[in-house]
Amino acid sequence: MCLKRPGSLIWYLIKILVYDVASKSSSHPTWTSIGSDVKITSYLKPFEHCTTIILFPSNITSQLLHQTVQYAPIISQKYNSNQGKLIENGFSLMRRRNPVPHCWASLAILPEEDDKFFFYKGHFHFRSAPDLISEYWSNQYFILVTKVKRKIQESLKSLGHVTIHQLRVREVIIIELFQCKNELISLTSRISWLRMYYHYIYFIDRPIAGVELSEPWYTINCSHEDCFTEIQLVAKNVAKRNKYFWGTHLILDTNWTSIHHLHTLINLTAIQSDRHGYQQVAHLTTFNGFVKFWILQDVLKYNLGQFYTPHNIAPIQKLTSSIYTKGFIFVPYDIQKFSYASCYQVMSSNLGGTLSSLTTPFDKATWICLMISHFTAILLLTSISEKLDFNEAFLVIGVSLENSVLSTYRPGKCILSLRMVIAVWAIITATMLSNIYKTCFTMEMILPTTYRTLLNSVMDVEGMKVLMPINLLDDNDFEKFNLGAYVRYKFFFDEILQRSLQVVVTQDGYKQLDAFIKLAKDLVNMIQPYFGIGADGKLFHNGTFSRLLQPHVAYNYSTLMECPIQPIKYTDTSSLKVLHTCGKVALMDTKENIAAVLPFLNDNPDNVKYLQIEDDSYFTVTRGWHIDSVRENYAVRQLHTMRSSGIFIHWETMLKLWKPAKLFHHYANWTHPESDAVSRLDLDSKILMAFYLCGMSVLISILVLILEIGWQKIRNSRTANE
């Protein structure tokens, strides 16, 4: 007669509902009564391509490796060996030639007769087991061998969908075995078939219109050869139902609430047919909230807010190496770059005066070619002529300047080659080149004066002060909340500190990076004491920002005034006075916002010119979405579809039209240039330069005419005297 054999589950994984499975009743045999020859090879065969791990209690002798070598486990260990991290680091790097993707199969024999084995409600920690590999590894199967299948199933069901967050990407399978003599046998009547119970983590047992009902456990009956395929098929169908278990919070007006609250504000079923439906959503929430809504709009109509939604969509945030981002899928959005607006060391491009205005129609290479051409023409004419003098140089230069110098040259005899060279030179230079030059010069006259700055970057300039919007580095849309000044300034300087710490650890050796590292070290040493952090990195909790987030704490605005990066608000236009000094000060914002505010800054009666300086990479970060790692991830698939199809760019553009950024010109009610165009006329402009050249040419012509008349009179008087 066969006795019931205690099954197994990873006892330190599951600490659920109080079930004292370790019953001390004499009706249950102990593990020590089982012989050494425990055969479970049949359940190892489906996972032959996986890294197979068998865990067993300490009172069981390990004879499992004495099975068929082909299906023997790769790793066999006792509980509390704390080898989980070592296993995943070692076996995940091994080279394999498997016909299927690599997977993990942890088969755990539960110590059900151990006095220390129990389920405890409220301590259901799959993540805390040191014997297991991380819950974030994909293709991971937990095969729980037990004789108390029903109790385990009921315990997991009583917890509901909370187990989803603990399991992550793990797949739980229960195998019910009994003891028969010295073997573990299954309940299956036919030896050639295996029976497994797959945990249906996304079960829905309440009637919801349009959603198929399901139970928390799915029975799999399969043969040895087809079992793994059956498990994969069931796992894929189960994983696809994760779409119903996504939930997120967003900002509606100024309230942080669940996305399912939209049901009370708008008609979600008719929003796609309404021309202004999406615009209504855009005005209710932020850009991050709109993206979350678009991703989940197809499942919001089911109103599943009554269920526990363990999967969350975070807002667009910077990519970090923090341990808190472990187990998340990062979907990249962009590389966040910033620009600066400043009038420091901004000057006109026409600082060369007349010479600069005369040379701008052609570039440097063209002028060099023209000089070589003139020199070559002079040499050619000199070699053809009979005598060596400066007449050839005067002829070449005079023709180029469109002067009538050909009439003064009357060679005694006809030299055909000389006349041909002069003719070609006159056509090319006096006709074509001069007209091209005058056309380009005239076109340049009507173009506005260009300005340039001597700054290549801003953050590496010694003594530079940067004015930054207080919410510029905010990744959580905190600006929508009615937060006090203390909280807002704490978030601002904390973000400056965190980004500076990343720069400090950057490898030096480059000139600009060395300047950044020096600035970062200065900022860290300056800001850390205000957060109660010592020079050695220890926390002393004695700084201005060491207190917990209290919305009504009074804030001293003189705090950190020595910091070269100061927060500003676009509602406070007094910052314009600081910018208008044109000292070592610059406004920092995104590239789009700087381009939008630049016309407003340049519209001033003092003709102060601001230029946009591109990002110098001090604050550059990669941004994206940190999304829960889920099998058949619905949110990631929706997001990839949104990005690859162009839908994301479309809505991003529309949201900028519906809700443009409110900058200085918005709060100053500025819509167009208000300064008089005449008062802003640049006296160094090319139009005035053209008038100067015209006047100078007239004066020179009059002077030459007077000299010629005087010279002619002198010659006539000399002739008369002779």
PDB file of C-alpha atoms in Angstrom, residues 288-503:
ATOM      1  CA  ASN A 288       2.813  62.322 -18.852  1.00  0.00           C
ATOM      2  CA  GLY A 289      -0.785  61.791 -17.855  1.00  0.00           C
ATOM      3  CA  PHE A 290      -1.937  62.032 -21.462  1.00  0.00           C
ATOM      4  CA  VAL A 291       0.603  59.389 -22.551  1.00  0.00           C
ATOM      5  CA  LYS A 292      -0.564  57.066 -19.770  1.00  0.00           C
ATOM      6  CA  PHE A 293      -4.162  57.578 -20.830  1.00  0.00           C
ATOM      7  CA  TRP A 294      -3.402  56.792 -24.475  1.00  0.00           C
ATOM      8  CA  ILE A 295      -1.589  53.578 -23.529  1.00  0.00           C
ATOM      9  CA  LEU A 296      -4.439  52.306 -21.360  1.00  0.00           C
ATOM     10  CA  GLN A 297      -7.430  53.783 -23.179  1.00  0.00           C
ATOM     11  CA  ASP A 298      -8.497  50.418 -24.609  1.00  0.00           C
ATOM     12  CA  VAL A 299      -8.825  48.812 -21.166  1.00  0.00           C
ATOM     13  CA  LEU A 300     -10.116  51.816 -19.234  1.00  0.00           C
ATOM     14  CA  LYS A 301     -13.564  51.217 -20.678  1.00  0.00           C
ATOM     15  CA  TYR A 302     -13.838  48.044 -18.576  1.00  0.00           C
ATOM     16  CA  ASN A 303     -13.538  50.136 -15.404  1.00  0.00           C
ATOM     17  CA  LEU A 304     -11.268  47.657 -13.634  1.00  0.00           C
ATOM     18  CA  GLY A 305     -10.425  50.057 -10.840  1.00  0.00           C
ATOM     19  CA  GLN A 306     -12.098  47.656  -8.427  1.00  0.00           C
ATOM     20  CA  PHE A 307      -9.260  45.182  -8.983  1.00  0.00           C
ATOM     21  CA  TYR A 308      -5.787  45.361  -7.572  1.00  0.00           C
ATOM     22  CA  THR A 309      -3.592  46.762 -10.355  1.00  0.00           C
ATOM     23  CA  PRO A 310       0.016  45.896  -9.532  1.00  0.00           C
ATOM     24  CA  HIS A 311       1.550  47.122 -12.779  1.00  0.00           C
ATOM     25  CA  ASN A 312       2.300  50.810 -13.028  1.00  0.00           C
ATOM     26  CA  ILE A 313       3.476  53.232 -15.724  1.00  0.00           C
ATOM     27  CA  ALA A 314       5.918  55.802 -14.419  1.00  0.00           C
ATOM     28  CA  PRO A 315       6.312  59.285 -15.939  1.00  0.00           C
ATOM     29  CA  ILE A 316       9.209  60.152 -18.205  1.00  0.00           C
ATOM     30  CA  GLN A 317      12.286  60.103 -15.999  1.00  0.00           C
ATOM     31  CA  LYS A 318      16.034  60.085 -16.398  1.00  0.00           C
ATOM     32  CA  LEU A 319      17.893  56.806 -16.689  1.00  0.00           C
ATOM     33  CA  THR A 320      19.741  55.982 -13.477  1.00  0.00           C
ATOM     34  CA  SER A 321      21.662  53.044 -12.081  1.00  0.00           C
ATOM     35  CA  SER A 322      19.741  53.073  -8.814  1.00  0.00           C
ATOM     36  CA  ILE A 323      18.825  49.766  -7.203  1.00  0.00           C
ATOM     37  CA  TYR A 324      15.231  50.964  -7.126  1.00  0.00           C
ATOM     38  CA  THR A 325      15.044  50.668 -10.921  1.00  0.00           C
ATOM     39  CA  LYS A 326      15.967  46.981 -10.849  1.00  0.00           C
ATOM     40  CA  GLY A 327      13.352  44.817 -12.460  1.00  0.00           C
ATOM     41  CA  PHE A 328      12.006  47.559 -14.693  1.00  0.00           C
ATOM     42  CA  ILE A 329      12.051  47.785 -18.461  1.00  0.00           C
ATOM     43  CA  PHE A 330      13.479  51.064 -19.679  1.00  0.00           C
ATOM     44  CA  VAL A 331      11.892  52.418 -22.855  1.00  0.00           C
ATOM     45  CA  PRO A 332      14.011  55.345 -24.110  1.00  0.00           C
ATOM     46  CA  TYR A 333      12.288  58.608 -24.965  1.00  0.00           C
ATOM     47  CA  ASP A 334      15.012  61.134 -25.779  1.00  0.00           C
ATOM     48  CA  ILE A 335      18.314  62.621 -24.721  1.00  0.00           C
ATOM     49  CA  GLN A 336      17.397  65.667 -22.693  1.00  0.00           C
ATOM     50  CA  LYS A 337      19.551  68.615 -23.677  1.00  0.00           C
ATOM     51  CA  PHE A 338      19.401  72.214 -22.609  1.00  0.00           C
ATOM     52  CA  SER A 339      20.272  75.564 -24.112  1.00  0.00           C
ATOM     53  CA  TYR A 340      21.206  78.929 -22.676  1.00  0.00           C
ATOM     54  CA  ALA A 341      20.261  82.505 -23.489  1.00  0.00           C
ATOM     55  CA  SER A 342      22.781  85.208 -22.643  1.00  0.00           C
ATOM     56  CA  CYS A 343      24.076  88.556 -23.878  1.00  0.00           C
ATOM     57  CA  TYR A 344      27.477  88.028 -22.263  1.00  0.00           C
ATOM     58  CA  GLN A 345      30.292  88.529 -24.819  1.00  0.00           C
ATOM     59  CA  VAL A 346      27.795  88.889 -27.673  1.00  0.00           C
ATOM     60  CA  MET A 347      29.111  91.093 -30.473  1.00  0.00           C
ATOM     61  CA  SER A 348      28.328  91.987 -34.051  1.00  0.00           C
ATOM     62  CA  SER A 349      29.882  89.942 -36.825  1.00  0.00           C
ATOM     63  CA  ASN A 350      30.799  93.225 -38.618  1.00  0.00           C
ATOM     64  CA  LEU A 351      33.474  94.204 -36.147  1.00  0.00           C
ATOM     65  CA  GLY A 352      35.943  94.387 -39.035  1.00  0.00           C
ATOM     66  CA  GLY A 353      34.267  97.593 -40.253  1.00  0.00           C
ATOM     67  CA  THR A 354      34.531  98.518 -43.913  1.00  0.00           C
ATOM     68  CA  LEU A 355      36.925  95.719 -44.746  1.00  0.00           C
ATOM     69  CA  SER A 356      34.548  93.155 -43.261  1.00  0.00           C
ATOM     70  CA  SER A 357      31.594  94.535 -45.222  1.00  0.00           C
ATOM     71  CA  LEU A 358      33.580  94.507 -48.453  1.00  0.00           C
ATOM     72  CA  THR A 359      34.793  90.938 -48.029  1.00  0.00           C
ATOM     73  CA  THR A 360      31.597  89.248 -46.838  1.00  0.00           C
ATOM     74  CA  PRO A 361      30.163  88.564 -50.353  1.00  0.00           C
ATOM     75  CA  PHE A 362      32.923  86.009 -50.924  1.00  0.00           C
ATOM     76  CA  ASP A 363      34.427  83.582 -48.488  1.00  0.00           C
ATOM     77  CA  LYS A 364      38.100  83.253 -47.689  1.00  0.00           C
ATOM     78  CA  ALA A 365      38.766  80.492 -50.232  1.00  0.00           C
ATOM     79  CA  THR A 366      37.218  82.576 -53.032  1.00  0.00           C
ATOM     80  CA  TRP A 367      39.369  85.583 -52.188  1.00  0.00           C
ATOM     81  CA  ILE A 368      42.494  83.432 -52.221  1.00  0.00           C
ATOM     82  CA  CYS A 369      41.580  82.060 -55.651  1.00  0.00           C
ATOM     83  CA  LEU A 370      40.984  85.599 -56.966  1.00  0.00           C
ATOM     84  CA  MET A 371      44.370  86.770 -55.698  1.00  0.00           C
ATOM     85  CA  ILE A 372      46.077  83.825 -57.380  1.00  0.00           C
ATOM     86  CA  SER A 373      44.187  84.556 -60.613  1.00  0.00           C
ATOM     87  CA  HIS A 374      45.247  88.227 -60.608  1.00  0.00           C
ATOM     88  CA  PHE A 375      48.856  87.320 -59.950  1.00  0.00           C
ATOM     89  CA  THR A 376      48.799  84.724 -62.739  1.00  0.00           C
ATOM     90  CA  ALA A 377      47.277  87.232 -65.199  1.00  0.00           C
ATOM     91  CA  ILE A 378      49.961  89.797 -64.370  1.00  0.00           C
ATOM     92  CA  LEU A 379      52.720  87.234 -64.946  1.00  0.00           C
ATOM     93  CA  LEU A 380      51.141  86.131 -68.223  1.00  0.00           C
ATOM     94  CA  LEU A 381      50.856  89.689 -69.580  1.00  0.00           C
ATOM     95  CA  THR A 382      54.394  90.498 -68.471  1.00  0.00           C
ATOM     96  CA  SER A 383      55.782  87.471 -70.286  1.00  0.00           C
ATOM     97  CA  ILE A 384      53.971  88.420 -73.515  1.00  0.00           C
ATOM     98  CA  SER A 385      54.811  92.149 -73.499  1.00  0.00           C
ATOM     99  CA  GLU A 386      58.141  93.483 -74.808  1.00  0.00           C
ATOM    100  CA  LYS A 387      59.200  95.389 -71.713  1.00  0.00           C
ATOM    101  CA  LEU A 388      59.019  94.911 -67.961  1.00  0.00           C
ATOM    102  CA  ASP A 389      57.121  97.615 -66.052  1.00  0.00           C
ATOM    103  CA  PHE A 390      54.022  98.053 -63.860  1.00  0.00           C
ATOM    104  CA  ASN A 391      51.618  98.701 -66.711  1.00  0.00           C
ATOM    105  CA  GLU A 392      50.424  95.061 -66.687  1.00  0.00           C
ATOM    106  CA  ALA A 393      49.563  95.197 -62.979  1.00  0.00           C
ATOM    107  CA  PHE A 394      47.702  98.498 -63.409  1.00  0.00           C
ATOM    108  CA  LEU A 395      45.856  97.019 -66.387  1.00  0.00           C
ATOM    109  CA  VAL A 396      44.731  93.847 -64.534  1.00  0.00           C
ATOM    110  CA  ILE A 397      43.636  95.716 -61.418  1.00  0.00           C
ATOM    111  CA  GLY A 398      41.985  98.519 -63.388  1.00  0.00           C
ATOM    112  CA  VAL A 399      39.914  96.109 -65.477  1.00  0.00           C
ATOM    113  CA  SER A 400      38.825  94.268 -62.309  1.00  0.00           C
ATOM    114  CA  LEU A 401      37.665  97.581 -60.811  1.00  0.00           C
ATOM    115  CA  GLU A 402      35.770  98.437 -64.036  1.00  0.00           C
ATOM    116  CA  ASN A 403      37.999 101.417 -64.798  1.00  0.00           C
ATOM    117  CA  SER A 404      38.440 102.504 -68.462  1.00  0.00           C
ATOM    118  CA  VAL A 405      42.163 101.860 -68.619  1.00  0.00           C
ATOM    119  CA  LEU A 406      42.256 100.073 -71.990  1.00  0.00           C
ATOM    120  CA  SER A 407      42.073 103.341 -73.963  1.00  0.00           C
ATOM    121  CA  THR A 408      45.423 104.495 -72.616  1.00  0.00           C
ATOM    122  CA  TYR A 409      47.224 101.416 -73.951  1.00  0.00           C
ATOM    123  CA  ARG A 410      48.036 101.648 -77.682  1.00  0.00           C
ATOM    124  CA  PRO A 411      50.697  99.056 -78.556  1.00  0.00           C
ATOM    125  CA  GLY A 412      52.833  99.935 -81.536  1.00  0.00           C
ATOM    126  CA  LYS A 413      52.245  96.636 -83.247  1.00  0.00           C
ATOM    127  CA  CYS A 414      49.444  94.132 -82.931  1.00  0.00           C
ATOM    128  CA  ILE A 415      50.222  91.282 -80.555  1.00  0.00           C
ATOM    129  CA  LEU A 416      47.327  88.866 -80.931  1.00  0.00           C
ATOM    130  CA  SER A 417      48.114  86.848 -77.799  1.00  0.00           C
ATOM    131  CA  LEU A 418      48.231  90.004 -75.689  1.00  0.00           C
ATOM    132  CA  ARG A 419      44.882  91.199 -76.990  1.00  0.00           C
ATOM    133  CA  MET A 420      43.332  87.741 -76.403  1.00  0.00           C
ATOM    134  CA  VAL A 421      44.473  87.645 -72.771  1.00  0.00           C
ATOM    135  CA  ILE A 422      43.177  91.177 -72.159  1.00  0.00           C
ATOM    136  CA  ALA A 423      39.845  90.335 -73.817  1.00  0.00           C
ATOM    137  CA  VAL A 424      39.305  87.174 -71.778  1.00  0.00           C
ATOM    138  CA  TRP A 425      40.290  88.943 -68.568  1.00  0.00           C
ATOM    139  CA  ALA A 426      37.935  91.832 -69.301  1.00  0.00           C
ATOM    140  CA  ILE A 427      34.995  89.484 -69.941  1.00  0.00           C
ATOM    141  CA  ILE A 428      35.576  87.315 -66.875  1.00  0.00           C
ATOM    142  CA  THR A 429      36.474  89.951 -64.309  1.00  0.00           C
ATOM    143  CA  ALA A 430      35.086  93.272 -65.547  1.00  0.00           C
ATOM    144  CA  THR A 431      31.764  91.763 -66.619  1.00  0.00           C
ATOM    145  CA  MET A 432      31.001  88.504 -64.856  1.00  0.00           C
ATOM    146  CA  LEU A 433      32.944  88.703 -61.592  1.00  0.00           C
ATOM    147  CA  SER A 434      32.103  92.330 -60.867  1.00  0.00           C
ATOM    148  CA  ASN A 435      28.394  91.753 -61.442  1.00  0.00           C
ATOM    149  CA  ILE A 436      28.409  88.690 -59.206  1.00  0.00           C
ATOM    150  CA  TYR A 437      30.188  90.651 -56.494  1.00  0.00           C
ATOM    151  CA  LYS A 438      27.776  93.579 -56.696  1.00  0.00           C
ATOM    152  CA  THR A 439      24.784  91.246 -56.656  1.00  0.00           C
ATOM    153  CA  CYS A 440      26.054  89.423 -53.583  1.00  0.00           C
ATOM    154  CA  PHE A 441      26.963  92.686 -51.890  1.00  0.00           C
ATOM    155  CA  THR A 442      23.487  94.086 -52.558  1.00  0.00           C
ATOM    156  CA  MET A 443      21.869  90.927 -51.215  1.00  0.00           C
ATOM    157  CA  GLU A 444      24.017  91.128 -48.105  1.00  0.00           C
ATOM    158  CA  MET A 445      22.871  94.704 -47.558  1.00  0.00           C
ATOM    159  CA  ILE A 446      19.251  93.697 -46.943  1.00  0.00           C
ATOM    160  CA  LEU A 447      20.150  90.906 -44.525  1.00  0.00           C
ATOM    161  CA  PRO A 448      20.043  91.737 -40.815  1.00  0.00           C
ATOM    162  CA  THR A 449      23.238  92.105 -38.912  1.00  0.00           C
ATOM    163  CA  THR A 450      24.475  88.845 -37.503  1.00  0.00           C
ATOM    164  CA  TYR A 451      25.857  88.444 -34.018  1.00  0.00           C
ATOM    165  CA  ARG A 452      28.161  85.934 -32.462  1.00  0.00           C
ATOM    166  CA  THR A 453      29.353  85.010 -29.017  1.00  0.00           C
ATOM    167  CA  LEU A 454      32.752  84.020 -27.784  1.00  0.00           C
ATOM    168  CA  LEU A 455      31.242  81.350 -25.514  1.00  0.00           C
ATOM    169  CA  ASN A 456      31.324  77.739 -26.631  1.00  0.00           C
ATOM    170  CA  SER A 457      29.755  76.522 -23.404  1.00  0.00           C
ATOM    171  CA  VAL A 458      28.382  78.043 -20.234  1.00  0.00           C
ATOM    172  CA  MET A 459      28.895  75.667 -17.330  1.00  0.00           C
ATOM    173  CA  ASP A 460      32.682  75.682 -17.603  1.00  0.00           C
ATOM    174  CA  VAL A 461      32.981  79.499 -17.453  1.00  0.00           C
ATOM    175  CA  GLU A 462      34.453  80.612 -14.154  1.00  0.00           C
ATOM    176  CA  GLY A 463      32.013  82.728 -12.157  1.00  0.00           C
ATOM    177  CA  MET A 464      29.057  82.141 -14.498  1.00  0.00           C
ATOM    178  CA  LYS A 465      25.636  82.371 -12.868  1.00  0.00           C
ATOM    179  CA  VAL A 466      22.868  80.214 -14.327  1.00  0.00           C
ATOM    180  CA  LEU A 467      19.178  81.026 -13.874  1.00  0.00           C
ATOM    181  CA  MET A 468      17.162  77.822 -14.117  1.00  0.00           C
ATOM    182  CA  PRO A 469      13.358  77.402 -13.927  1.00  0.00           C
ATOM    183  CA  ILE A 470      12.609  75.724 -10.638  1.00  0.00           C
ATOM    184  CA  ASN A 471      10.688  72.874 -12.285  1.00  0.00           C
ATOM    185  CA  LEU A 472      13.079  72.269 -15.187  1.00  0.00           C
ATOM    186  CA  LEU A 473      14.624  69.076 -13.785  1.00  0.00           C
ATOM    187  CA  ASP A 474      11.360  67.818 -12.286  1.00  0.00           C
ATOM    188  CA  ASP A 475      10.584  64.251 -13.388  1.00  0.00           C
ATOM    189  CA  ASN A 476       7.354  63.848 -11.423  1.00  0.00           C
ATOM    190  CA  ASP A 477       5.196  66.840 -12.443  1.00  0.00           C
ATOM    191  CA  PHE A 478       5.499  68.336  -8.972  1.00  0.00           C
ATOM    192  CA  GLU A 479       4.917  71.808 -10.403  1.00  0.00           C
ATOM    193  CA  LYS A 480       1.223  70.960 -10.718  1.00  0.00           C
ATOM    194  CA  PHE A 481       0.859  70.520  -6.984  1.00  0.00           C
ATOM    195  CA  ASN A 482       0.388  73.357  -4.577  1.00  0.00           C
ATOM    196  CA  LEU A 483       3.683  72.684  -2.831  1.00  0.00           C
ATOM    197  CA  GLY A 484       5.282  75.083  -0.419  1.00  0.00           C
ATOM    198  CA  ALA A 485       8.503  76.937  -1.151  1.00  0.00           C
ATOM    199  CA  TYR A 486      10.490  74.702   1.200  1.00  0.00           C
ATOM    200  CA  VAL A 487       9.515  71.517  -0.647  1.00  0.00           C
ATOM    201  CA  ARG A 488      10.029  73.020  -4.101  1.00  0.00           C
ATOM    202  CA  TYR A 489      13.479  74.395  -3.300  1.00  0.00           C
ATOM    203  CA  LYS A 490      14.463  71.157  -1.613  1.00  0.00           C
ATOM    204  CA  PHE A 491      13.558  69.160  -4.733  1.00  0.00           C
ATOM    205  CA  PHE A 492      15.415  71.664  -6.905  1.00  0.00           C
ATOM    206  CA  PHE A 493      18.717  71.593  -5.034  1.00  0.00           C
ATOM    207  CA  ASP A 494      18.470  67.854  -4.473  1.00  0.00           C
ATOM    208  CA  GLU A 495      18.282  67.315  -8.231  1.00  0.00           C
ATOM    209  CA  ILE A 496      21.272  69.619  -8.742  1.00  0.00           C
ATOM    210  CA  LEU A 497      23.155  67.606  -6.130  1.00  0.00           C
ATOM    211  CA  GLN A 498      22.289  64.236  -7.667  1.00  0.00           C
ATOM    212  CA  ARG A 499      23.315  65.256 -11.166  1.00  0.00           C
ATOM    213  CA  SER A 500      26.516  66.830  -9.898  1.00  0.00           C
ATOM    214  CA  LEU A 501      27.383  63.608  -8.092  1.00  0.00           C
ATOM    215  CA  GLN A 502      27.132  61.784 -11.409  1.00  0.00           C
ATOM    216  CA  VAL A 503      29.569  64.244 -12.985  1.00  0.00           C
TER     217      VAL A 503
END
